[in-house]
GROMACS .gro file of C-alpha atoms in nm:
model
  140
    1MET     CA    1   3.497   9.407  -2.813
    2ILE     CA    2   3.707   9.565  -3.085
    3ALA     CA    3   3.962   9.691  -2.832
    4GLU     CA    4   4.009   9.344  -2.682
    5LEU     CA    5   4.044   9.184  -3.025
    6ALA     CA    6   4.292   9.450  -3.136
    7ALA     CA    7   4.497   9.399  -2.818
    8PHE     CA    8   4.495   9.023  -2.868
    9ASN     CA    9   4.597   9.053  -3.234
   10ALA     CA   10   4.879   9.294  -3.154
   11ALA     CA   11   5.015   9.071  -2.881
   12PHE     CA   12   4.980   8.763  -3.100
   13GLY     CA   13   5.171   8.940  -3.377
   14VAL     CA   14   5.460   9.008  -3.140
   15VAL     CA   15   5.466   8.647  -3.021
   16LYS     CA   16   5.446   8.504  -3.373
   17THR     CA   17   5.723   8.733  -3.497
   18ALA     CA   18   5.943   8.637  -3.203
   19ILE     CA   19   5.888   8.268  -3.268
   20THR     CA   20   5.954   8.292  -3.642
   21HIS     CA   21   6.279   8.479  -3.576
   22GLY     CA   22   6.394   8.204  -3.344
   23ARG     CA   23   6.373   8.401  -3.022
   24ASP     CA   24   6.295   8.227  -2.696
   25ILE     CA   25   5.928   8.216  -2.604
   26ALA     CA   26   6.013   8.361  -2.262
   27SER     CA   27   6.122   8.685  -2.430
   28CYS     CA   28   5.761   8.761  -2.519
   29ALA     CA   29   5.602   8.673  -2.184
   30LYS     CA   30   5.441   9.019  -2.156
   31SER     CA   31   5.271   8.977  -2.492
   32ILE     CA   32   5.145   8.633  -2.394
   33GLY     CA   33   5.004   8.788  -2.078
   34ASP     CA   34   4.835   9.058  -2.286
   35MET     CA   35   4.682   8.787  -2.505
   36ILE     CA   36   4.541   8.604  -2.203
   37GLY     CA   37   4.406   8.927  -2.056
   38ALA     CA   38   4.235   9.031  -2.379
   39GLN     CA   39   4.084   8.685  -2.425
   40GLU     CA   40   3.950   8.675  -2.069
   41SER     CA   41   3.815   9.029  -2.097
   42LEU     CA   42   3.628   8.948  -2.417
   43ARG     CA   43   3.493   8.625  -2.273
   44ALA     CA   44   3.383   8.798  -1.951
   45ARG     CA   45   3.209   9.072  -2.146
   46GLY     CA   46   3.015   8.812  -2.345
   47GLU     CA   47   2.918   8.619  -2.032
   48LYS     CA   48   2.807   8.938  -1.856
   49LYS     CA   49   2.596   9.031  -2.153
   50LYS     CA   50   2.438   8.685  -2.175
   51ASN     CA   51   2.352   8.685  -1.805
   52SER     CA   52   2.196   9.032  -1.818
   53ILE     CA   53   1.819   9.053  -1.777
   54TRP     CA   54   1.806   9.325  -2.042
   55TYR     CA   55   1.976   9.093  -2.290
   56SER     CA   56   1.712   8.825  -2.240
   57LEU     CA   57   1.427   9.077  -2.268
   58ALA     CA   58   1.561   9.254  -2.575
   59GLY     CA   59   1.683   8.945  -2.755
   60LYS     CA   60   2.000   8.898  -2.953
   61ASP     CA   61   2.152   9.174  -3.161
   62THR     CA   62   2.401   9.195  -3.446
   63ASN     CA   63   2.700   9.225  -3.212
   64ASP     CA   64   2.648   8.863  -3.110
   65PHE     CA   65   2.787   8.739  -3.439
   66GLU     CA   66   3.080   8.978  -3.418
   67GLU     CA   67   3.160   8.855  -3.068
   68PHE     CA   68   3.132   8.495  -3.184
   69MET     CA   69   3.368   8.557  -3.475
   70ALA     CA   70   3.615   8.743  -3.253
   71LEU     CA   71   3.621   8.452  -3.008
   72GLU     CA   72   3.665   8.209  -3.297
   73GLN     CA   73   3.960   8.409  -3.429
   74ILE     CA   74   4.114   8.412  -3.082
   75LYS     CA   75   4.058   8.038  -3.050
   76GLU     CA   76   4.242   7.972  -3.378
   77GLN     CA   77   4.532   8.198  -3.285
   78ARG     CA   78   4.553   8.033  -2.943
   79LYS     CA   79   4.584   7.696  -3.117
   80GLU     CA   80   4.874   7.837  -3.320
   81LEU     CA   81   5.041   7.958  -3.001
   82LEU     CA   82   5.003   7.619  -2.834
   83GLN     CA   83   5.153   7.449  -3.139
   84ALA     CA   84   5.445   7.691  -3.134
   85LEU     CA   85   5.500   7.628  -2.764
   86GLN     CA   86   5.502   7.255  -2.829
   87LEU     CA   87   5.728   7.264  -3.134
   88LEU     CA   88   5.969   7.544  -3.051
   89GLY     CA   89   5.971   7.550  -2.672
   90ARG     CA   90   6.143   7.324  -2.426
   91PRO     CA   91   5.987   6.985  -2.356
   92GLY     CA   92   5.676   7.025  -2.142
   93LEU     CA   93   5.641   7.400  -2.203
   94LYS     CA   94   5.292   7.366  -2.351
   95ASP     CA   95   5.174   7.173  -2.044
   96ASP     CA   96   5.334   7.428  -1.813
   97TYR     CA   97   5.161   7.709  -2.004
   98LEU     CA   98   4.821   7.539  -1.978
   99ARG     CA   99   4.880   7.483  -1.606
  100PHE     CA  100   4.976   7.852  -1.570
  101GLU     CA  101   4.649   7.957  -1.735
  102ALA     CA  102   4.447   7.730  -1.506
  103GLU     CA  103   4.623   7.862  -1.195
  104ALA     CA  104   4.568   8.222  -1.307
  105ARG     CA  105   4.195   8.160  -1.345
  106ALA     CA  106   4.177   7.979  -1.011
  107SER     CA  107   4.358   8.260  -0.831
  108LYS     CA  108   4.118   8.511  -0.983
  109MET     CA  109   3.825   8.308  -0.847
  110VAL     CA  110   3.987   8.294  -0.503
  111GLU     CA  111   4.041   8.671  -0.508
  112TRP     CA  112   3.675   8.731  -0.589
  113SER     CA  113   3.560   8.482  -0.323
  114VAL     CA  114   3.774   8.643  -0.054
  115GLY     CA  115   3.653   8.988  -0.155
  116ILE     CA  116   3.288   8.886  -0.140
  117LEU     CA  117   3.341   8.714   0.195
  118ALA     CA  118   3.512   9.026   0.334
  119LEU     CA  119   3.227   9.247   0.211
  120LEU     CA  120   2.961   9.022   0.364
  121THR     CA  121   3.154   9.010   0.692
  122ALA     CA  122   3.180   9.389   0.701
  123ILE     CA  123   2.807   9.426   0.635
  124GLY     CA  124   2.730   9.172   0.907
  125LEU     CA  125   2.954   9.347   1.158
  126MET     CA  126   2.798   9.684   1.078
  127GLY     CA  127   2.450   9.537   1.126
  128TYR     CA  128   2.551   9.379   1.455
  129GLY     CA  129   2.706   9.708   1.568
  130LEU     CA  130   2.385   9.895   1.488
  131PHE     CA  131   2.184   9.632   1.675
  132ILE     CA  132   2.406   9.666   1.985
  133LEU     CA  133   2.386  10.046   1.962
  134GLY     CA  134   2.007  10.042   1.931
  135ARG     CA  135   1.974   9.793   2.214
  136SER     CA  136   2.197   9.997   2.445
  137GLN     CA  137   1.982  10.305   2.381
  138GLY     CA  138   1.667  10.107   2.453
  139LYS     CA  139   1.522  10.142   2.103
  140TRP     CA  140   1.508   9.766   2.043
   0.00000   0.00000   0.00000
């Protein structure tokens, strides 16, 4: 959690400095990407923890509040970034950025879906191959 928050803060610092010095927002695209990655990583870690059976058996711990506060800090800094995109960027840049984020999340879901489908297909083909092999040897 601390690593993700530190990565987000460092990237946000670069973006904020670039904006205050009048540089184009496109010049800090890598830092914006790092911010998105750190935010998604922290969010995914929290979701994984919440969905864990051990988490529900053991109950909440003190790290929950730290995670909540880290996500709140990220949310506030993200609002600042969106305001900067709207005020200092070209017209429609904020909307384009939000669309970019949505497409990135959707493509990640498609990648996972295709991977799971490929894995299930491979398992099915292996099972069918074993069935044919066993049948040809007269074991089934």
